[in-house]
Amino acid sequence: MQLLFESLFNGVAIGSVLLMAALGLAIVFGLMGVINLAHGELIMLGAYTTYVVQLIFKLPAFEPVYNLYVLVAIPLAFVVSGVVGILLERTVIRRLYGNPLETLLATWGVSLILQQFVRSVPLATAAGLVLALVVGFSLPLVLPASLLEGPRARLVRAGCWATSALSGVLLAGGLASQISRIARATSRNVDVTAPRWMRGGLEWADLTLPVPRLVIIVMTIVSVLGVTLFLNRSVWGTRIRAVTQNRSMSDCLGIPTDTVDVLTFGIGSGLAGIAGVAVSLLGSVGPNVGGSYIVGCFMVVVLGGVGNLFGAVLASFAIGWLTDLIGAGRLLTLWPAMPPPLAATVQFFATTSMAQVMVFALIVLFLQFRPAGLFPQKGRMVEV
Amino acid sequence: MFQRFQQSRWPQLLVWVLIIAAIVAAPAVLPVFRLNLLGRFLSLAIVALGIDLIWGFTGLLSLGQGIFFALGGYAAAMYLQLNSSSGFPNGIPEFFGLYGVKQLPAFWQPFHSPLFTLVAIWLIPAVLAAVLGNLVFRNRIKGVYFSILTQAALLVFFNFFNGQQKLINGTNGLKTDVTQLFGQMVGSPEMQRGFFWFTALMVIAAWVFVRWVVRGRFGDVLIAIRDDEPRLRFAGFNPTLFKTIVFAIAGGLAGIGGALYTVQSGIVSPQYMTVPFSIEMVIWVAVGGRGTLVGAILGAVAINYAKSLVSEAMPQSWLFIQGGLFILVVTALPEGVIGWWRSDGPRNLLTRLGITRRIGTYPQLELDGQEEVQP
Amino acid sequence: MSAPLLELREITVSFDGFLALRDLNLSLQPGELRAVIGPNGAGKTTFLDVITGKTAPTEGDVLFQGRSLVGRAEHRIARLGIGRKFQSPRVFEKLSVQENLALAVSRPKQPWPLLFGRLGGQERERVHHLMGIVNLQSRADWEAGALSHGQKQWLEIAMLVGQDPDLLLVDEPVAGLTDEETDLTADLLKSLAGDHTVLVIEHDMEFIRRLESPVTVLHQGHVLCEGTMDQVQADPRVIEVYLGTSEEEQS
């Protein structure tokens, strides 16, 4: 019984990281049909954001509230990854709608650039750049329209960008002078120290549940619920779904499809940022941290069925649980008297990486029976 | 009739003359190190030809060609290791001793035979590609789903080879440069020169072969699959079969390329099965021009040469350049360099630069006089 | 009455509960030319999908020359002798006109003969003959994607004929064609009937009238009535069904 609980908990823990990482991808792929291979790097940006936030909270001024840094990191990571995602959508992906294979290659290019970027640009400078982008994009939205369309529109816009550049430079300079660790570029992995309340584990029915895992599970549940509510209840959620189902019709109804694209992609990317916070709590953060998640994310989407969040949820927990079941050799513990050849096989696959081999084989097997995943889209629209 | 002019044979002939001249001149001109690099890039060109066949012509974007590439390399390396292991304990390759393995694993046995190895180098990847491909194609999984699944398969194979020390020396891979072939060290300059010539010949052979495949109605069917696969079914063709065959051919070519690459680089390791390397292969074809076989060869050689030059000079910047290349070729140059040339690119560029003036005529006037005007 | 070439028995197709076809019965005699009309959403295209194997019927059976087609793959059904032209022309855009037709007339459909064999003299003649029929000789080497809409329609019809099927299923062959081309298409289809069995789906009533064939009216996935054009047009049920959409039909 205890074994079952342990296995179940591990499965849910693995699955929730996977789900957190795949959630944004499932939205972007499911709703927009865009394959974003840079999704892993957006996760990485979220993780680095957490790292920088944590270092800031170590400064004397913030020391008393150090334990709360995760709460700040989550929205900040959302914004950072979201803004980079929006930039990506506006500059590259927008030109490639309807060409998924081309999008795939272009976003791979972006992911290479982002990886090298965090290697060769100091994090302080990167933070300044991101701030400049955020300010530059959001100022025109905040300012009154009369200023932006008045006779001095050009001047105002130039002022906006000047302000954003200035704030970026100030932040970069400030961070670099205060925190020497991020003043220079490094390609080495960095470690995020968890806040005190997150260390250790929770004792429950003979089981030790590591707190970071629990936090990630909670984060995942909140994110999934939030996304579901947003898509199904809010005005913009309805618009997003409308554009997914019939783009030209939505256009005719006056839905700003361009804005919807930006919003959808921004949310998907932002969720990748939150996933980055989760990832940073589990291990060290490096330029390649995203790459190790991306294939798993795609497996979740393929297995769950495109455009179905519930499918993604089920698929990630199924994959998570199977990984634990196979990777920890649980069958052997359950049934110690297993005949030797079978036991040898179970043993052979009882490592994390070999479990991945087995899980993939099972997924391919599953797709033989359900080629469109757990919850296929139905009806006349599928062929298109 | 500018279309005819653009597709006329002379530019292509010229390219071929240049390629062959470069290959013939290379051993005389290049130092051994560079010649060896060129030989490696030519083996990559064989892989690129296979990718052009499945992606450029058939529209299947595989991100897992590294599997077949590495398998070919492993097959060659296993033979070479066995061939040179008589001096080691138990008469088996040295690395086994590190893990306390006393007996050669069963799947190594057939690689004692050179003939078996020569067949295995292309047949094992081809059969594996056929099986994997068929499992995917028969369920009509296509487009990006196919790409994602091939990428996942790649990761799986990487994990497998990376983790199995006792079977295949895991992450360390198998070295070939200190092994013996025909009584000589594989890594010796004479042998390397020989491999260079052999690779060059194989590139041409592969080109002739792929060209033969894509010419005629078989090739037309491939293009039809790329254009509109469901429609082809209603004409009585079974796309699954055709796709399986070309995927197997591409797998076999990747295997040959992998074997040749391995003997010239001196090692095969799970690094050949990493995700970035396999996607990189696609960009060689994209830059050269998909659907143009010469483009695949040129792209593979040119980009790899650029990579080695840039990496020597400014190691930091190559990923930026490569990333930019992906974005550029997809957004601005979708037909690649060769495709750009054929579709009037140079003339358009000159026009845009203001060097020549575009002559505008109605399309009808450019046709022969005997046209009947149809609505 | 001889055995029907094609017989649909109580076909029902349900998409998530929505009945695209319900209890559809229809049979075609060998050599017959039949027109099928119906308002939008009557299930005309689904009906072709069921015959050609694109959509599996939820219930019922399709018999072709006495053999059931249900559960067979599309390409096998095509090889049995059923050809289909799609609503919007679907030709292989990157292949030339000639290559498009060569694929259609090609007898072997398997990879190996196509790889090793060359296009036979007879087949080449057929390609030229077909290009003559649809007036595309001068475009033989053009990429099909560069053709005009009407030319694509005709190329696809020529491909259909080149496949030499026993049963031709033609979905809206004259959409976007000029009057003259429409007349030519009608003549072509009429000349094919007899040797072949032809089923035409169309919106253009004038065109249907020219075909001088029996007409089947579909409505909400069901056969409403059958008869000659005049009978059908006089049928009160048909008038009722079409009344809501009559502006579209008369324009």
mmCIF file of N, CA and C in Angstrom, chain C residues 11-15 21 46 49-60 62 69-72:
data_model
loop_
_atom_site.group_PDB
_atom_site.id
_atom_site.type_symbol
_atom_site.label_atom_id
_atom_site.label_comp_id
_atom_site.label_asym_id
_atom_site.label_seq_id
_atom_site.Cartn_x
_atom_site.Cartn_y
_atom_site.Cartn_z
ATOM 1 N N ILE C 11 -27.262 3.611 -45.544
ATOM 2 C CA ILE C 11 -26.036 4.214 -45.019
ATOM 3 C C ILE C 11 -26.380 5.311 -44.021
ATOM 4 N N THR C 12 -25.753 5.231 -42.866
ATOM 5 C CA THR C 12 -25.863 6.300 -41.877
ATOM 6 C C THR C 12 -24.455 6.726 -41.488
ATOM 7 N N VAL C 13 -24.235 8.025 -41.504
ATOM 8 C CA VAL C 13 -22.951 8.542 -41.032
ATOM 9 C C VAL C 13 -23.226 9.545 -39.933
ATOM 10 N N SER C 14 -22.594 9.319 -38.821
ATOM 11 C CA SER C 14 -22.818 10.209 -37.683
ATOM 12 C C SER C 14 -21.501 10.841 -37.263
ATOM 13 N N PHE C 15 -21.473 12.167 -37.243
ATOM 14 C CA PHE C 15 -20.311 12.879 -36.709
ATOM 15 C C PHE C 15 -20.660 13.366 -35.320
ATOM 16 N N LEU C 21 -25.502 11.653 -42.954
ATOM 17 C CA LEU C 21 -26.329 10.829 -43.836
ATOM 18 C C LEU C 21 -27.191 9.946 -42.943
ATOM 19 N N THR C 46 -20.221 14.130 -48.214
ATOM 20 C CA THR C 46 -20.070 12.987 -47.310
ATOM 21 C C THR C 46 -20.427 11.694 -48.030
ATOM 22 N N ASP C 49 -17.597 10.676 -49.898
ATOM 23 C CA ASP C 49 -16.564 10.209 -48.961
ATOM 24 C C ASP C 49 -16.807 8.766 -48.549
ATOM 25 N N VAL C 50 -18.081 8.431 -48.368
ATOM 26 C CA VAL C 50 -18.411 7.073 -47.937
ATOM 27 C C VAL C 50 -18.081 6.075 -49.048
ATOM 28 N N ILE C 51 -18.419 6.429 -50.283
ATOM 29 C CA ILE C 51 -18.147 5.496 -51.381
ATOM 30 C C ILE C 51 -16.645 5.291 -51.552
ATOM 31 N N THR C 52 -15.870 6.398 -51.474
ATOM 32 C CA THR C 52 -14.450 6.285 -51.781
ATOM 33 C C THR C 52 -13.614 5.882 -50.580
ATOM 34 N N GLY C 53 -14.255 5.654 -49.436
ATOM 35 C CA GLY C 53 -13.512 5.115 -48.307
ATOM 36 C C GLY C 53 -12.881 6.157 -47.416
ATOM 37 N N LYS C 54 -13.160 7.445 -47.682
ATOM 38 C CA LYS C 54 -12.566 8.472 -46.841
ATOM 39 C C LYS C 54 -13.248 8.499 -45.473
ATOM 40 N N THR C 55 -14.546 8.260 -45.475
ATOM 41 C CA THR C 55 -15.307 8.232 -44.233
ATOM 42 C C THR C 55 -15.958 6.864 -44.117
ATOM 43 N N ALA C 56 -15.847 6.273 -42.954
ATOM 44 C CA ALA C 56 -16.505 4.976 -42.761
ATOM 45 C C ALA C 56 -17.940 5.212 -42.338
ATOM 46 N N PRO C 57 -18.901 4.509 -42.941
ATOM 47 C CA PRO C 57 -20.298 4.682 -42.513
ATOM 48 C C PRO C 57 -20.487 4.126 -41.111
ATOM 49 N N THR C 58 -21.325 4.812 -40.337
ATOM 50 C CA THR C 58 -21.617 4.321 -38.995
ATOM 51 C C THR C 58 -22.451 3.047 -39.082
ATOM 52 N N GLU C 59 -23.356 3.071 -40.046
ATOM 53 C CA GLU C 59 -24.170 1.879 -40.286
ATOM 54 C C GLU C 59 -24.368 1.714 -41.776
ATOM 55 N N GLY C 60 -24.706 0.508 -42.197
ATOM 56 C CA GLY C 60 -25.030 0.279 -43.593
ATOM 57 C C GLY C 60 -23.843 -0.264 -44.370
ATOM 58 N N VAL C 62 -21.849 -0.516 -48.442
ATOM 59 C CA VAL C 62 -21.701 -0.057 -49.824
ATOM 60 C C VAL C 62 -21.207 -1.232 -50.642
ATOM 61 N N LEU C 69 -17.465 -2.345 -49.925
ATOM 62 C CA LEU C 69 -16.338 -1.406 -49.897
ATOM 63 C C LEU C 69 -15.993 -0.964 -48.486
ATOM 64 N N VAL C 70 -16.894 -1.246 -47.549
ATOM 65 C CA VAL C 70 -16.691 -0.726 -46.199
ATOM 66 C C VAL C 70 -15.442 -1.354 -45.590
ATOM 67 N N GLY C 71 -14.594 -0.518 -45.018
ATOM 68 C CA GLY C 71 -13.379 -1.000 -44.365
ATOM 69 C C GLY C 71 -12.192 -1.116 -45.294
ATOM 70 N N ARG C 72 -12.388 -0.865 -46.587
ATOM 71 C CA ARG C 72 -11.228 -0.899 -47.486
ATOM 72 C C ARG C 72 -10.547 0.461 -47.511
#
